[in-house]
């Protein structure tokens, strides 16, 4: 029994020393941050997704990449190690916009890479050229008070290298806070049948907002909402509007 007890204490001591060794590694201290920009304004993004991946070079092989989070307002921030080399590129997926700093290499071939040697904090904005711009968003209750109807303008852009894909669907998302993105389940979508439409309307039943499947005990008289469009051939990333608030919602 004494032998087992001594062995147990020895194992605990070894584990403690190993744990301390791991804890003593330095944390990344360099801040890489910036802003997605479109026509001089913050580009509205989907915080439930990311487009940036950092890869650290050296060590005999490439790592799996670090996804850099992007907020709904298009701002981003990532901590990296000082003195290390990194490569920044985009996810290898079709996107509803173009970024001049990351030219496409062709379908399925990914995007160009930017190299950084981190010796301090970096502020790096990136220009975004969406195939469409969403503007003039507004929402109201339908005449019967059962639906929230959102209307917005869609403008096809002319400064992209590729022709804009057709708009496939329009979506509306309802949230109880200012954090509204594609991760919200309370949504409604509709097929867009007119490829030349410049104004779109999409509605969602108010009953969805009250449904406990989405929000429990939701008696709020307001909601935060946002719209998005899905483009043909680009199923995973949408173009989003800003986030707005509608008030005066009936509880019953």
JSON list of C-alpha atoms in Angstrom, two decimals:
[
{"chain": "A", "resi": 1, "resn": "UNK", "atom": "CA", "xyz": [0.00, 0.00, 0.00]},
{"chain": "A", "resi": 2, "resn": "UNK", "atom": "CA", "xyz": [2.83, 2.38, 0.86]},
{"chain": "A", "resi": 3, "resn": "UNK", "atom": "CA", "xyz": [4.49, 1.69, -2.50]},
{"chain": "A", "resi": 4, "resn": "UNK", "atom": "CA", "xyz": [1.27, 2.50, -4.38]},
{"chain": "A", "resi": 5, "resn": "UNK", "atom": "CA", "xyz": [0.85, 5.66, -2.31]},
{"chain": "A", "resi": 6, "resn": "UNK", "atom": "CA", "xyz": [4.41, 6.80, -3.06]},
{"chain": "A", "resi": 7, "resn": "UNK", "atom": "CA", "xyz": [3.91, 6.08, -6.78]},
{"chain": "A", "resi": 8, "resn": "UNK", "atom": "CA", "xyz": [0.69, 8.09, -6.80]},
{"chain": "A", "resi": 9, "resn": "UNK", "atom": "CA", "xyz": [2.42, 11.08, -5.21]},
{"chain": "A", "resi": 10, "resn": "UNK", "atom": "CA", "xyz": [5.23, 10.79, -7.77]},
{"chain": "A", "resi": 11, "resn": "UNK", "atom": "CA", "xyz": [2.78, 10.77, -10.67]},
{"chain": "A", "resi": 12, "resn": "UNK", "atom": "CA", "xyz": [0.98, 13.82, -9.27]},
{"chain": "A", "resi": 13, "resn": "UNK", "atom": "CA", "xyz": [4.30, 15.66, -8.96]},
{"chain": "A", "resi": 14, "resn": "UNK", "atom": "CA", "xyz": [5.22, 14.82, -12.57]},
{"chain": "A", "resi": 15, "resn": "UNK", "atom": "CA", "xyz": [1.84, 15.97, -13.85]},
{"chain": "A", "resi": 16, "resn": "UNK", "atom": "CA", "xyz": [2.13, 19.21, -11.90]},
{"chain": "A", "resi": 17, "resn": "UNK", "atom": "CA", "xyz": [5.58, 19.90, -13.35]},
{"chain": "A", "resi": 18, "resn": "UNK", "atom": "CA", "xyz": [4.37, 19.17, -16.90]},
{"chain": "A", "resi": 19, "resn": "UNK", "atom": "CA", "xyz": [1.35, 21.38, -16.36]},
{"chain": "A", "resi": 20, "resn": "UNK", "atom": "CA", "xyz": [3.55, 24.23, -15.16]},
{"chain": "A", "resi": 21, "resn": "UNK", "atom": "CA", "xyz": [5.79, 23.77, -18.19]},
{"chain": "A", "resi": 22, "resn": "UNK", "atom": "CA", "xyz": [2.83, 24.13, -20.57]},
{"chain": "A", "resi": 23, "resn": "UNK", "atom": "CA", "xyz": [1.46, 27.09, -18.62]},
{"chain": "A", "resi": 24, "resn": "UNK", "atom": "CA", "xyz": [4.78, 28.90, -18.94]},
{"chain": "A", "resi": 25, "resn": "UNK", "atom": "CA", "xyz": [4.54, 29.25, -22.73]},
{"chain": "A", "resi": 26, "resn": "UNK", "atom": "CA", "xyz": [4.20, 32.88, -23.76]},
{"chain": "A", "resi": 27, "resn": "UNK", "atom": "CA", "xyz": [0.84, 33.98, -25.09]},
{"chain": "A", "resi": 28, "resn": "UNK", "atom": "CA", "xyz": [0.57, 35.75, -28.46]},
{"chain": "A", "resi": 29, "resn": "UNK", "atom": "CA", "xyz": [1.00, 39.46, -27.87]},
{"chain": "A", "resi": 30, "resn": "UNK", "atom": "CA", "xyz": [0.83, 41.14, -31.30]},
{"chain": "A", "resi": 31, "resn": "UNK", "atom": "CA", "xyz": [-2.57, 42.44, -32.34]},
{"chain": "A", "resi": 32, "resn": "UNK", "atom": "CA", "xyz": [-3.58, 42.20, -35.98]},
{"chain": "A", "resi": 33, "resn": "UNK", "atom": "CA", "xyz": [-6.77, 44.18, -36.53]},
{"chain": "A", "resi": 34, "resn": "UNK", "atom": "CA", "xyz": [-8.59, 46.08, -39.22]},
{"chain": "A", "resi": 35, "resn": "UNK", "atom": "CA", "xyz": [-11.85, 46.82, -40.99]},
{"chain": "A", "resi": 36, "resn": "UNK", "atom": "CA", "xyz": [-13.62, 45.63, -44.12]},
{"chain": "A", "resi": 37, "resn": "UNK", "atom": "CA", "xyz": [-14.44, 48.75, -46.14]},
{"chain": "A", "resi": 38, "resn": "UNK", "atom": "CA", "xyz": [-16.77, 49.40, -49.08]},
{"chain": "A", "resi": 39, "resn": "UNK", "atom": "CA", "xyz": [-16.83, 52.84, -50.71]},
{"chain": "A", "resi": 40, "resn": "UNK", "atom": "CA", "xyz": [-15.21, 54.35, -47.64]},
{"chain": "A", "resi": 41, "resn": "UNK", "atom": "CA", "xyz": [-17.80, 52.90, -45.24]},
{"chain": "A", "resi": 42, "resn": "UNK", "atom": "CA", "xyz": [-17.69, 49.85, -42.95]},
{"chain": "A", "resi": 43, "resn": "UNK", "atom": "CA", "xyz": [-18.79, 46.76, -44.86]},
{"chain": "A", "resi": 44, "resn": "UNK", "atom": "CA", "xyz": [-21.64, 44.89, -43.17]},
{"chain": "A", "resi": 45, "resn": "UNK", "atom": "CA", "xyz": [-20.65, 41.28, -42.61]},
{"chain": "A", "resi": 46, "resn": "UNK", "atom": "CA", "xyz": [-22.01, 38.03, -41.19]},
{"chain": "A", "resi": 47, "resn": "UNK", "atom": "CA", "xyz": [-20.37, 37.43, -37.80]},
{"chain": "A", "resi": 48, "resn": "UNK", "atom": "CA", "xyz": [-21.41, 33.77, -37.99]},
{"chain": "A", "resi": 49, "resn": "UNK", "atom": "CA", "xyz": [-18.87, 33.25, -40.77]},
{"chain": "A", "resi": 50, "resn": "UNK", "atom": "CA", "xyz": [-15.25, 34.14, -41.46]},
{"chain": "A", "resi": 51, "resn": "UNK", "atom": "CA", "xyz": [-13.26, 34.63, -44.64]},
{"chain": "A", "resi": 52, "resn": "UNK", "atom": "CA", "xyz": [-9.72, 35.08, -43.28]},
{"chain": "A", "resi": 53, "resn": "UNK", "atom": "CA", "xyz": [-7.22, 32.32, -42.47]},
{"chain": "A", "resi": 54, "resn": "UNK", "atom": "CA", "xyz": [-3.74, 32.81, -41.03]},
{"chain": "A", "resi": 55, "resn": "UNK", "atom": "CA", "xyz": [-1.08, 30.18, -41.67]},
{"chain": "A", "resi": 56, "resn": "UNK", "atom": "CA", "xyz": [2.16, 30.11, -39.72]},
{"chain": "A", "resi": 57, "resn": "UNK", "atom": "CA", "xyz": [5.21, 29.19, -41.78]},
{"chain": "A", "resi": 58, "resn": "UNK", "atom": "CA", "xyz": [8.16, 27.12, -40.66]},
{"chain": "A", "resi": 59, "resn": "UNK", "atom": "CA", "xyz": [8.25, 24.21, -38.19]},
{"chain": "A", "resi": 60, "resn": "UNK", "atom": "CA", "xyz": [8.68, 21.78, -41.09]},
{"chain": "A", "resi": 61, "resn": "UNK", "atom": "CA", "xyz": [5.05, 21.88, -42.19]},
{"chain": "A", "resi": 62, "resn": "UNK", "atom": "CA", "xyz": [2.04, 24.10, -42.65]},
{"chain": "A", "resi": 63, "resn": "UNK", "atom": "CA", "xyz": [-0.44, 24.29, -39.80]},
{"chain": "A", "resi": 64, "resn": "UNK", "atom": "CA", "xyz": [-4.21, 23.94, -40.20]},
{"chain": "A", "resi": 65, "resn": "UNK", "atom": "CA", "xyz": [-4.75, 27.66, -40.26]},
{"chain": "A", "resi": 66, "resn": "UNK", "atom": "CA", "xyz": [-6.22, 30.16, -37.80]},
{"chain": "A", "resi": 67, "resn": "UNK", "atom": "CA", "xyz": [-9.68, 31.52, -38.53]},
{"chain": "A", "resi": 68, "resn": "UNK", "atom": "CA", "xyz": [-9.88, 35.25, -37.77]},
{"chain": "A", "resi": 69, "resn": "UNK", "atom": "CA", "xyz": [-13.27, 36.30, -36.41]},
{"chain": "A", "resi": 70, "resn": "UNK", "atom": "CA", "xyz": [-15.10, 39.17, -38.09]},
{"chain": "A", "resi": 71, "resn": "UNK", "atom": "CA", "xyz": [-17.86, 41.15, -36.37]},
{"chain": "A", "resi": 72, "resn": "UNK", "atom": "CA", "xyz": [-21.11, 42.20, -38.01]},
{"chain": "A", "resi": 73, "resn": "UNK", "atom": "CA", "xyz": [-19.73, 45.69, -38.60]},
{"chain": "A", "resi": 74, "resn": "UNK", "atom": "CA", "xyz": [-16.85, 44.22, -40.61]},
{"chain": "A", "resi": 75, "resn": "UNK", "atom": "CA", "xyz": [-14.14, 44.78, -37.98]},
{"chain": "A", "resi": 76, "resn": "UNK", "atom": "CA", "xyz": [-11.72, 42.01, -37.04]},
{"chain": "A", "resi": 77, "resn": "UNK", "atom": "CA", "xyz": [-8.92, 41.29, -34.57]},
{"chain": "A", "resi": 78, "resn": "UNK", "atom": "CA", "xyz": [-6.48, 38.43, -34.00]},
{"chain": "A", "resi": 79, "resn": "UNK", "atom": "CA", "xyz": [-3.57, 37.91, -31.57]},
{"chain": "A", "resi": 80, "resn": "UNK", "atom": "CA", "xyz": [-0.37, 36.55, -33.13]},
{"chain": "A", "resi": 81, "resn": "UNK", "atom": "CA", "xyz": [3.12, 35.72, -31.89]},
{"chain": "A", "resi": 82, "resn": "UNK", "atom": "CA", "xyz": [5.82, 38.37, -32.14]},
{"chain": "A", "resi": 83, "resn": "UNK", "atom": "CA", "xyz": [8.79, 37.54, -34.35]},
{"chain": "A", "resi": 84, "resn": "UNK", "atom": "CA", "xyz": [6.87, 34.92, -36.34]},
{"chain": "A", "resi": 85, "resn": "UNK", "atom": "CA", "xyz": [6.01, 34.80, -40.04]},
{"chain": "A", "resi": 86, "resn": "UNK", "atom": "CA", "xyz": [2.39, 34.40, -41.13]},
{"chain": "A", "resi": 87, "resn": "UNK", "atom": "CA", "xyz": [0.51, 34.05, -44.37]},
{"chain": "A", "resi": 88, "resn": "UNK", "atom": "CA", "xyz": [-2.97, 35.54, -44.66]},
{"chain": "A", "resi": 89, "resn": "UNK", "atom": "CA", "xyz": [-5.41, 34.36, -47.29]},
{"chain": "A", "resi": 90, "resn": "UNK", "atom": "CA", "xyz": [-9.14, 33.80, -47.80]},
{"chain": "A", "resi": 91, "resn": "UNK", "atom": "CA", "xyz": [-11.17, 30.64, -47.37]},
{"chain": "A", "resi": 92, "resn": "UNK", "atom": "CA", "xyz": [-11.21, 28.57, -50.54]},
{"chain": "A", "resi": 93, "resn": "UNK", "atom": "CA", "xyz": [-14.91, 29.16, -51.24]},
{"chain": "A", "resi": 94, "resn": "UNK", "atom": "CA", "xyz": [-17.01, 31.25, -53.60]},
{"chain": "A", "resi": 95, "resn": "UNK", "atom": "CA", "xyz": [-17.79, 34.67, -52.10]},
{"chain": "A", "resi": 96, "resn": "UNK", "atom": "CA", "xyz": [-20.48, 37.26, -52.97]},
{"chain": "A", "resi": 97, "resn": "UNK", "atom": "CA", "xyz": [-17.83, 39.96, -53.30]},
{"chain": "A", "resi": 98, "resn": "UNK", "atom": "CA", "xyz": [-14.31, 40.53, -54.56]},
{"chain": "A", "resi": 99, "resn": "UNK", "atom": "CA", "xyz": [-11.30, 41.78, -52.62]},
{"chain": "A", "resi": 100, "resn": "UNK", "atom": "CA", "xyz": [-8.57, 43.45, -54.73]},
{"chain": "A", "resi": 101, "resn": "UNK", "atom": "CA", "xyz": [-5.89, 42.51, -52.20]},
{"chain": "A", "resi": 102, "resn": "UNK", "atom": "CA", "xyz": [-6.73, 38.81, -52.66]},
{"chain": "A", "resi": 103, "resn": "UNK", "atom": "CA", "xyz": [-7.16, 38.09, -56.39]},
{"chain": "A", "resi": 104, "resn": "UNK", "atom": "CA", "xyz": [-8.81, 34.79, -57.19]},
{"chain": "A", "resi": 105, "resn": "UNK", "atom": "CA", "xyz": [-6.60, 32.11, -58.72]},
{"chain": "A", "resi": 106, "resn": "UNK", "atom": "CA", "xyz": [-9.58, 30.53, -60.43]},
{"chain": "A", "resi": 107, "resn": "UNK", "atom": "CA", "xyz": [-12.45, 28.26, -59.43]},
{"chain": "A", "resi": 108, "resn": "UNK", "atom": "CA", "xyz": [-11.33, 25.90, -56.67]},
{"chain": "A", "resi": 109, "resn": "UNK", "atom": "CA", "xyz": [-7.78, 27.26, -56.64]},
{"chain": "A", "resi": 110, "resn": "UNK", "atom": "CA", "xyz": [-8.20, 29.71, -53.77]},
{"chain": "A", "resi": 111, "resn": "UNK", "atom": "CA", "xyz": [-6.94, 33.27, -53.47]},
{"chain": "A", "resi": 112, "resn": "UNK", "atom": "CA", "xyz": [-3.58, 35.03, -53.34]},
{"chain": "A", "resi": 113, "resn": "UNK", "atom": "CA", "xyz": [-1.65, 35.29, -50.08]},
{"chain": "A", "resi": 114, "resn": "UNK", "atom": "CA", "xyz": [-0.21, 38.24, -48.12]},
{"chain": "A", "resi": 115, "resn": "UNK", "atom": "CA", "xyz": [2.88, 37.67, -45.96]},
{"chain": "A", "resi": 116, "resn": "UNK", "atom": "CA", "xyz": [3.41, 39.31, -42.57]},
{"chain": "A", "resi": 117, "resn": "UNK", "atom": "CA", "xyz": [6.35, 39.27, -40.18]},
{"chain": "A", "resi": 118, "resn": "UNK", "atom": "CA", "xyz": [4.94, 40.26, -36.81]},
{"chain": "A", "resi": 119, "resn": "UNK", "atom": "CA", "xyz": [7.13, 42.73, -34.90]},
{"chain": "A", "resi": 120, "resn": "UNK", "atom": "CA", "xyz": [4.31, 44.67, -33.29]},
{"chain": "A", "resi": 121, "resn": "UNK", "atom": "CA", "xyz": [0.67, 45.57, -33.66]},
{"chain": "A", "resi": 122, "resn": "UNK", "atom": "CA", "xyz": [-0.71, 45.83, -37.20]},
{"chain": "A", "resi": 123, "resn": "UNK", "atom": "CA", "xyz": [-3.75, 47.76, -38.44]},
{"chain": "A", "resi": 124, "resn": "UNK", "atom": "CA", "xyz": [-4.77, 46.50, -41.88]},
{"chain": "A", "resi": 125, "resn": "UNK", "atom": "CA", "xyz": [-8.06, 47.46, -43.55]},
{"chain": "A", "resi": 126, "resn": "UNK", "atom": "CA", "xyz": [-9.20, 45.63, -46.69]},
{"chain": "A", "resi": 127, "resn": "UNK", "atom": "CA", "xyz": [-11.41, 46.86, -49.51]},
{"chain": "A", "resi": 128, "resn": "UNK", "atom": "CA", "xyz": [-14.50, 44.82, -50.40]},
{"chain": "A", "resi": 129, "resn": "UNK", "atom": "CA", "xyz": [-16.33, 45.06, -53.72]},
{"chain": "A", "resi": 130, "resn": "UNK", "atom": "CA", "xyz": [-19.71, 43.33, -53.37]},
{"chain": "A", "resi": 131, "resn": "UNK", "atom": "CA", "xyz": [-21.67, 42.27, -56.43]},
{"chain": "A", "resi": 132, "resn": "UNK", "atom": "CA", "xyz": [-24.69, 44.11, -54.98]},
{"chain": "A", "resi": 133, "resn": "UNK", "atom": "CA", "xyz": [-25.21, 46.78, -52.36]},
{"chain": "A", "resi": 134, "resn": "UNK", "atom": "CA", "xyz": [-28.18, 46.72, -49.99]},
{"chain": "A", "resi": 135, "resn": "UNK", "atom": "CA", "xyz": [-29.58, 50.07, -48.86]},
{"chain": "A", "resi": 136, "resn": "UNK", "atom": "CA", "xyz": [-32.65, 51.96, -47.64]},
{"chain": "A", "resi": 137, "resn": "UNK", "atom": "CA", "xyz": [-33.78, 49.16, -45.34]},
{"chain": "A", "resi": 138, "resn": "UNK", "atom": "CA", "xyz": [-37.04, 49.68, -43.45]},
{"chain": "A", "resi": 139, "resn": "UNK", "atom": "CA", "xyz": [-39.66, 47.46, -41.82]},
{"chain": "A", "resi": 140, "resn": "UNK", "atom": "CA", "xyz": [-43.27, 47.72, -40.71]},
{"chain": "A", "resi": 141, "resn": "UNK", "atom": "CA", "xyz": [-46.13, 45.58, -39.49]},
{"chain": "A", "resi": 142, "resn": "UNK", "atom": "CA", "xyz": [-48.50, 44.30, -42.15]},
{"chain": "A", "resi": 143, "resn": "UNK", "atom": "CA", "xyz": [-52.01, 45.73, -42.16]},
{"chain": "A", "resi": 144, "resn": "UNK", "atom": "CA", "xyz": [-53.38, 42.71, -40.29]},
{"chain": "A", "resi": 145, "resn": "UNK", "atom": "CA", "xyz": [-50.56, 42.96, -37.75]},
{"chain": "A", "resi": 146, "resn": "UNK", "atom": "CA", "xyz": [-49.44, 39.38, -38.29]},
{"chain": "A", "resi": 147, "resn": "UNK", "atom": "CA", "xyz": [-46.22, 39.89, -40.25]},
{"chain": "A", "resi": 148, "resn": "UNK", "atom": "CA", "xyz": [-43.12, 42.04, -40.18]},
{"chain": "A", "resi": 149, "resn": "UNK", "atom": "CA", "xyz": [-42.40, 43.25, -43.71]},
{"chain": "A", "resi": 150, "resn": "UNK", "atom": "CA", "xyz": [-38.94, 44.50, -44.62]},
{"chain": "A", "resi": 151, "resn": "UNK", "atom": "CA", "xyz": [-38.24, 46.44, -47.81]},
{"chain": "A", "resi": 152, "resn": "UNK", "atom": "CA", "xyz": [-34.82, 47.33, -49.17]},
{"chain": "A", "resi": 153, "resn": "UNK", "atom": "CA", "xyz": [-33.10, 48.47, -52.36]},
{"chain": "A", "resi": 154, "resn": "UNK", "atom": "CA", "xyz": [-30.59, 46.35, -54.25]},
{"chain": "A", "resi": 155, "resn": "UNK", "atom": "CA", "xyz": [-28.02, 47.94, -56.56]},
{"chain": "A", "resi": 156, "resn": "UNK", "atom": "CA", "xyz": [-25.88, 45.87, -58.90]},
{"chain": "A", "resi": 157, "resn": "UNK", "atom": "CA", "xyz": [-22.29, 47.08, -58.73]},
{"chain": "A", "resi": 158, "resn": "UNK", "atom": "CA", "xyz": [-20.17, 47.80, -61.79]},
{"chain": "A", "resi": 159, "resn": "UNK", "atom": "CA", "xyz": [-16.66, 47.81, -60.28]},
{"chain": "A", "resi": 160, "resn": "UNK", "atom": "CA", "xyz": [-16.21, 44.04, -60.00]},
{"chain": "A", "resi": 161, "resn": "UNK", "atom": "CA", "xyz": [-14.10, 42.02, -62.41]},
{"chain": "A", "resi": 162, "resn": "UNK", "atom": "CA", "xyz": [-16.69, 39.27, -62.75]},
{"chain": "A", "resi": 163, "resn": "UNK", "atom": "CA", "xyz": [-20.33, 39.68, -63.71]},
{"chain": "A", "resi": 164, "resn": "UNK", "atom": "CA", "xyz": [-22.66, 39.68, -60.74]},
{"chain": "A", "resi": 165, "resn": "UNK", "atom": "CA", "xyz": [-24.48, 36.35, -60.25]},
{"chain": "A", "resi": 166, "resn": "UNK", "atom": "CA", "xyz": [-28.28, 36.49, -60.16]},
{"chain": "A", "resi": 167, "resn": "UNK", "atom": "CA", "xyz": [-30.01, 36.95, -56.82]},
{"chain": "A", "resi": 168, "resn": "UNK", "atom": "CA", "xyz": [-31.47, 33.63, -55.70]},
{"chain": "A", "resi": 169, "resn": "UNK", "atom": "CA", "xyz": [-33.24, 34.38, -52.39]},
{"chain": "A", "resi": 170, "resn": "UNK", "atom": "CA", "xyz": [-33.94, 37.22, -49.99]},
{"chain": "A", "resi": 171, "resn": "UNK", "atom": "CA", "xyz": [-33.91, 36.59, -46.23]},
{"chain": "A", "resi": 172, "resn": "UNK", "atom": "CA", "xyz": [-34.95, 38.34, -43.03]},
{"chain": "A", "resi": 173, "resn": "UNK", "atom": "CA", "xyz": [-33.62, 37.54, -39.57]},
{"chain": "A", "resi": 174, "resn": "UNK", "atom": "CA", "xyz": [-35.22, 38.54, -36.25]},
{"chain": "A", "resi": 175, "resn": "UNK", "atom": "CA", "xyz": [-33.23, 38.81, -33.02]},
{"chain": "A", "resi": 176, "resn": "UNK", "atom": "CA", "xyz": [-33.78, 39.96, -29.46]},
{"chain": "A", "resi": 177, "resn": "UNK", "atom": "CA", "xyz": [-30.44, 41.80, -29.34]},
{"chain": "A", "resi": 178, "resn": "UNK", "atom": "CA", "xyz": [-28.22, 43.80, -31.68]},
{"chain": "A", "resi": 179, "resn": "UNK", "atom": "CA", "xyz": [-26.29, 40.62, -32.55]},
{"chain": "A", "resi": 180, "resn": "UNK", "atom": "CA", "xyz": [-28.08, 39.43, -35.68]},
{"chain": "A", "resi": 181, "resn": "UNK", "atom": "CA", "xyz": [-26.37, 37.10, -38.13]},
{"chain": "A", "resi": 182, "resn": "UNK", "atom": "CA", "xyz": [-26.94, 33.87, -40.07]},
{"chain": "A", "resi": 183, "resn": "UNK", "atom": "CA", "xyz": [-26.67, 31.85, -36.87]},
{"chain": "A", "resi": 184, "resn": "UNK", "atom": "CA", "xyz": [-30.15, 33.02, -35.84]},
{"chain": "A", "resi": 185, "resn": "UNK", "atom": "CA", "xyz": [-32.84, 30.41, -36.43]},
{"chain": "A", "resi": 186, "resn": "UNK", "atom": "CA", "xyz": [-35.73, 32.89, -36.46]},
{"chain": "A", "resi": 187, "resn": "UNK", "atom": "CA", "xyz": [-35.71, 33.69, -40.15]},
{"chain": "A", "resi": 188, "resn": "UNK", "atom": "CA", "xyz": [-37.76, 33.57, -43.33]},
{"chain": "A", "resi": 189, "resn": "UNK", "atom": "CA", "xyz": [-36.63, 33.47, -46.95]},
{"chain": "A", "resi": 190, "resn": "UNK", "atom": "CA", "xyz": [-38.27, 33.84, -50.33]},
{"chain": "A", "resi": 191, "resn": "UNK", "atom": "CA", "xyz": [-37.22, 33.10, -53.89]},
{"chain": "A", "resi": 192, "resn": "UNK", "atom": "CA", "xyz": [-36.45, 36.13, -56.04]},
{"chain": "A", "resi": 193, "resn": "UNK", "atom": "CA", "xyz": [-38.06, 35.60, -59.44]},
{"chain": "A", "resi": 194, "resn": "UNK", "atom": "CA", "xyz": [-37.26, 38.95, -61.06]},
{"chain": "A", "resi": 195, "resn": "UNK", "atom": "CA", "xyz": [-33.52, 39.17, -61.84]},
{"chain": "A", "resi": 196, "resn": "UNK", "atom": "CA", "xyz": [-33.81, 42.88, -62.59]},
{"chain": "A", "resi": 197, "resn": "UNK", "atom": "CA", "xyz": [-35.60, 43.84, -59.37]},
{"chain": "A", "resi": 198, "resn": "UNK", "atom": "CA", "xyz": [-34.12, 46.88, -57.63]},
{"chain": "A", "resi": 199, "resn": "UNK", "atom": "CA", "xyz": [-36.43, 46.78, -54.61]},
{"chain": "A", "resi": 200, "resn": "UNK", "atom": "CA", "xyz": [-37.16, 43.62, -52.63]},
{"chain": "A", "resi": 201, "resn": "UNK", "atom": "CA", "xyz": [-39.64, 42.86, -49.87]},
{"chain": "A", "resi": 202, "resn": "UNK", "atom": "CA", "xyz": [-39.45, 39.89, -47.53]},
{"chain": "A", "resi": 203, "resn": "UNK", "atom": "CA", "xyz": [-41.73, 39.16, -44.58]},
{"chain": "A", "resi": 204, "resn": "UNK", "atom": "CA", "xyz": [-41.76, 36.97, -41.49]},
{"chain": "A", "resi": 205, "resn": "UNK", "atom": "CA", "xyz": [-44.73, 36.07, -39.27]},
{"chain": "A", "resi": 206, "resn": "UNK", "atom": "CA", "xyz": [-44.70, 37.82, -35.92]},
{"chain": "A", "resi": 207, "resn": "UNK", "atom": "CA", "xyz": [-45.70, 34.42, -34.49]},
{"chain": "A", "resi": 208, "resn": "UNK", "atom": "CA", "xyz": [-42.17, 33.20, -35.29]},
{"chain": "A", "resi": 209, "resn": "UNK", "atom": "CA", "xyz": [-40.76, 35.82, -32.93]},
{"chain": "A", "resi": 210, "resn": "UNK", "atom": "CA", "xyz": [-43.12, 34.66, -30.15]},
{"chain": "A", "resi": 211, "resn": "UNK", "atom": "CA", "xyz": [-42.53, 30.94, -30.77]},
{"chain": "A", "resi": 212, "resn": "UNK", "atom": "CA", "xyz": [-40.66, 29.34, -27.86]},
{"chain": "A", "resi": 213, "resn": "UNK", "atom": "CA", "xyz": [-38.78, 27.25, -30.41]},
{"chain": "A", "resi": 214, "resn": "UNK", "atom": "CA", "xyz": [-36.83, 30.43, -31.17]},
{"chain": "A", "resi": 215, "resn": "UNK", "atom": "CA", "xyz": [-37.15, 32.59, -28.04]},
{"chain": "A", "resi": 216, "resn": "UNK", "atom": "CA", "xyz": [-38.57, 31.50, -24.67]},
{"chain": "A", "resi": 217, "resn": "UNK", "atom": "CA", "xyz": [-41.01, 33.88, -22.90]},
{"chain": "A", "resi": 218, "resn": "UNK", "atom": "CA", "xyz": [-40.50, 36.53, -25.54]},
{"chain": "A", "resi": 219, "resn": "UNK", "atom": "CA", "xyz": [-42.92, 39.36, -24.79]},
{"chain": "A", "resi": 220, "resn": "UNK", "atom": "CA", "xyz": [-40.72, 42.10, -26.20]},
{"chain": "A", "resi": 221, "resn": "UNK", "atom": "CA", "xyz": [-42.43, 44.90, -28.06]},
{"chain": "A", "resi": 222, "resn": "UNK", "atom": "CA", "xyz": [-39.37, 45.37, -30.24]},
{"chain": "A", "resi": 223, "resn": "UNK", "atom": "CA", "xyz": [-37.10, 43.27, -32.42]},
{"chain": "A", "resi": 224, "resn": "UNK", "atom": "CA", "xyz": [-33.77, 43.70, -34.15]},
{"chain": "A", "resi": 225, "resn": "UNK", "atom": "CA", "xyz": [-33.82, 42.69, -37.78]},
{"chain": "A", "resi": 226, "resn": "UNK", "atom": "CA", "xyz": [-31.55, 42.30, -40.75]},
{"chain": "A", "resi": 227, "resn": "UNK", "atom": "CA", "xyz": [-31.92, 41.21, -44.37]},
{"chain": "A", "resi": 228, "resn": "UNK", "atom": "CA", "xyz": [-29.60, 39.35, -46.69]},
{"chain": "A", "resi": 229, "resn": "UNK", "atom": "CA", "xyz": [-29.49, 38.08, -50.25]},
{"chain": "A", "resi": 230, "resn": "UNK", "atom": "CA", "xyz": [-28.13, 34.77, -51.51]},
{"chain": "A", "resi": 231, "resn": "UNK", "atom": "CA", "xyz": [-26.56, 34.69, -54.98]},
{"chain": "A", "resi": 232, "resn": "UNK", "atom": "CA", "xyz": [-26.62, 31.89, -57.53]},
{"chain": "A", "resi": 233, "resn": "UNK", "atom": "CA", "xyz": [-23.70, 29.50, -57.07]},
{"chain": "A", "resi": 234, "resn": "UNK", "atom": "CA", "xyz": [-22.69, 31.00, -53.70]},
{"chain": "A", "resi": 235, "resn": "UNK", "atom": "CA", "xyz": [-24.62, 29.00, -51.06]},
{"chain": "A", "resi": 236, "resn": "UNK", "atom": "CA", "xyz": [-22.47, 29.61, -47.98]},
{"chain": "A", "resi": 237, "resn": "UNK", "atom": "CA", "xyz": [-21.96, 33.37, -47.89]},
{"chain": "A", "resi": 238, "resn": "UNK", "atom": "CA", "xyz": [-24.62, 36.10, -48.20]},
{"chain": "A", "resi": 239, "resn": "UNK", "atom": "CA", "xyz": [-24.63, 39.86, -48.62]},
{"chain": "A", "resi": 240, "resn": "UNK", "atom": "CA", "xyz": [-26.09, 41.52, -45.52]},
{"chain": "A", "resi": 241, "resn": "UNK", "atom": "CA", "xyz": [-27.71, 44.81, -44.65]},
{"chain": "A", "resi": 242, "resn": "UNK", "atom": "CA", "xyz": [-27.06, 46.75, -41.48]},
{"chain": "A", "resi": 243, "resn": "UNK", "atom": "CA", "xyz": [-28.97, 45.87, -38.30]},
{"chain": "A", "resi": 244, "resn": "UNK", "atom": "CA", "xyz": [-32.07, 47.89, -37.43]},
{"chain": "A", "resi": 245, "resn": "UNK", "atom": "CA", "xyz": [-34.76, 47.91, -34.76]},
{"chain": "A", "resi": 246, "resn": "UNK", "atom": "CA", "xyz": [-38.52, 47.79, -35.14]},
{"chain": "A", "resi": 247, "resn": "UNK", "atom": "CA", "xyz": [-40.70, 48.84, -32.19]},
{"chain": "A", "resi": 248, "resn": "UNK", "atom": "CA", "xyz": [-44.35, 48.78, -31.28]},
{"chain": "A", "resi": 249, "resn": "UNK", "atom": "CA", "xyz": [-44.86, 45.05, -31.82]},
{"chain": "A", "resi": 250, "resn": "UNK", "atom": "CA", "xyz": [-48.12, 43.71, -30.34]},
{"chain": "A", "resi": 251, "resn": "UNK", "atom": "CA", "xyz": [-47.69, 41.08, -27.66]},
{"chain": "A", "resi": 252, "resn": "UNK", "atom": "CA", "xyz": [-50.93, 39.22, -28.34]}
]
